[in-house]
Amino acid sequence: MSEQKEYILNTFEKMVINASQCGDYLVMGTCFFQGRDLNSKLDQNIAFEALKKLQIRHEILRSYLKVSESSMYFVPHDFDVSDKIIFEWLDLSHEEVDREKLMSETGKFNSILFSHGNKELLWRAQIIEYKKDNQFKYVLNFVFFGIADGMFSSSILVELVNIINSLESRQEVDLTRVEITENMNILCQERGLWKDSHAEMVRKMNQRDLAKFNMSNGLKDNESGFQLDMFYLDNGTSSKIMSVSKQNKVRLTSYFYAAAFYALKKLYDENKLVFPDRVTCELPVCLRFRYEPKLDFNQSRLHTTMVLFSTEKENFGEFKNFWEDSRYLQGLIVENTSTETGTLFSLSHSEDLEEFNKVFQNCKNLDEALEILSQGVMSDLALSNLGAYVNDNVKEIGGVYTIDEMFCTDPVNSKPSISCGLIIHLIFWKGKIMIDLGANKYTIGSKYFKRYKQHLLDVINETLA
């Protein structure tokens, strides 16, 4: 009998697993797809068969979490575990369904906590069927427990719809196996991304004077749970944003981070709240195309680091010159995401992560851990820009169904909150900028969340006027 494989988790992955017990850091991928023919209706059995094929392809989708006293491992089951697949088919085709209803159901499904006591799988899927303009339409949701980043969760969506198309046309499905990669720390070492000199930079970064930027209590409304809104900017608006940003020598990540702060300032002002004179940004950094050789998007695990950096009040905070503020943020982003100096490892390779994980080990229960960790949240606004990488590199094969919209986010449910309270994810798909707003209701109440979205759209329009 062959020896069972085990893939050890690094400290960053263990942090995500621990936080997931509280409802945070579950990685979610969502796409809206529909038939090219008005009469196309997906059979639930075909969808489940596609999930089984997907599981055959991906070793990580056949794996479970093994926890020992000091370590965690991903361990593949060595037999067919298709009976363990958690798949929900939600038929809403017989009722009136608006976008808000779809968002509510998606948010609920993506907030369900995972269990790992009986070698359960580390993912689940949902398809929502509904009708609009007399045509069947579908929302596909994937949720992952510590095994995925935005690139992986997005590519899996395309892959599943491709398999569905192959099954519908009775074509052979590609069952090329995709094994689990080593963890981020090991790959950084093996592929030369991590240098010994970076350890000193990580220590230096941990001594910075970061501002504690948390949402005002005036935006709370005695609620809890995860709320989200998914929408896109049309082709013309998306193209204009890219054009005007280029003219002003600003990258899209910097543009949207500035827009996010300008919108938040509007929200504070209309509620007569004092906006802080320094803010702290939280930003994920994808390593997949920084590795050499690069790592495909369909290869699993977290290959994303996180960085934190604060603005200085003499450089940012007047909200009078949008493009100047965008360029300032861009400079900070470049400085804090460098592979040469190692600033991009300031959190992923920090000893502070060990302290975070020890809280879970040493506390009597999750409530005690939540109370302690909630005091350490440094930023309540995170932005992630996946860009056009999935659009350009993960191709639809064509067939009955086509993907119209693509989104990803990280549900946040902890109460009190132990991670970022408001999260913005961007992805470019088929000529449009897709925006996923996610928030912890404990941090920002529902009515304020809706106003924030409107302010964000207003700021975007103002920059293009």
Steps between C-alpha positions, in 0.01 A plus 500: 500500500638843404571748777228761546602848389485791739549869418601711798337840546712809556428753775296723267272212398455398864396858578235483227374162624477631857317816397262293287367342819355846572356548152781706346740432210282246323591554133201527271471495121175594324399515137174568317452278195221427255426309183570650161156367401189638671376145555815372675428347841773337704434154641597470867646154437733635231619771740579241766675276247715801405596548866604134517720544192649814654578308817676227301721765340597687817673323785416786738127445439539142628689607813425564866666690783711306750580682826769387742616670819728747321440452127231489233504303175295461184460127442345355180251217544637195320157381379193639324340765722239640262240405761656764728436784255278770650288632213190712543258556213271792580206528261354851502359476149139495621512831683583863434871543563692826505872562535468565873347154553789337311749693710327397820500130411862516384607674819325240716651204316847647512480567873435141610789381714704194406559199719804276475446242774394217269740558213252722318593664173642852498251650255134511409298619201160649433302573185204737517254461214269793424315653206529843350340622178355148460849344490664266749808653661747370759724616781791267579660535843814327625624536858846382608641426845864612508593348163447783252576856403309720257679372190425137584138561602435695178667250267302213657176675400603506135624142520168370636292680237736358235441148635125558498525606135703189417244274668212677325662443160613146594863591445785342693589684821866577563589307816866605518590483871601814687695421816516714812787748494740552786415788730593858422805509730651190339440626145642843585815328625526251212438757228727770638232751594602495868852623579679486835516880501121517506489379861650827617249697292212305658633586848532864400146511359362360825640803686315759288260754643181378337176689556213306652226560243165360612152599389319752718252359749255741338479264203394202709135400525487208744521239222721203428579274205635544149354733239605536139414668174629398158476733204700607198592813311395487135754475218502872430551601863763229554691608191484866602632424851799319352562777248474790747711314759772442242495869406551587867773235539298303754448125513152360553571370849605849610204656321247279676667526840483878475136476386427270796636757746325792332171309522562421866571868569163589343330243724668643810412856404131434438475331841695783669784267598864608528719331243841396641809696396690179418366183339648153460460298182484121478597351165551142376795429270478206260822299469392269219655707224792611716622142536744379238368292336152647547225303671182421308176634641346151517764393751362524850592655835558853622771659290419851614672709764343794683653843562404787729611860468384834639467843346654809656272793578722753321467296176145365506169595657382830354306328217543791261707352217392148405781429255770633726366283781490199266865550406595527867326171578666344197841593636417333830374189322819468296716555807316240706468224238861471389650159419846656501493644851260236635237744628227280352586235765443737793190312620521154343845435652451693823531345844180687591306232313625242747364716782163519321486120474605455863193696611282221359714236669502668840143631532226294663250576222448701183327786681814561704717485187269743319517750783880496501554506122241771433730745679770443238312590180711772336295570188130481418538556126665248268514501122598217268545538125523175305528691175450328163716196572215249519323665205817475289632160608204278597294451187142389457482209255163604360179304502150531638589726795705817528616700802374858507627619838787396725568592866695395807519607863578389856195473725541669839262408780694521827341686793684694624689528174852354488578598141430772248142625517456623141653315205503598133596246233549595136534277197495585129272269302395531134563872476338592831638577845319275747471633856421288804428694819502289813465612860454382854165635624651529847748755359275690261119476514289406198363849430849651514634222276240586235583870525869417467436324169318808367781728615755277325307520174468877541875539553572293188266718296662816639848382394375446145304824463 
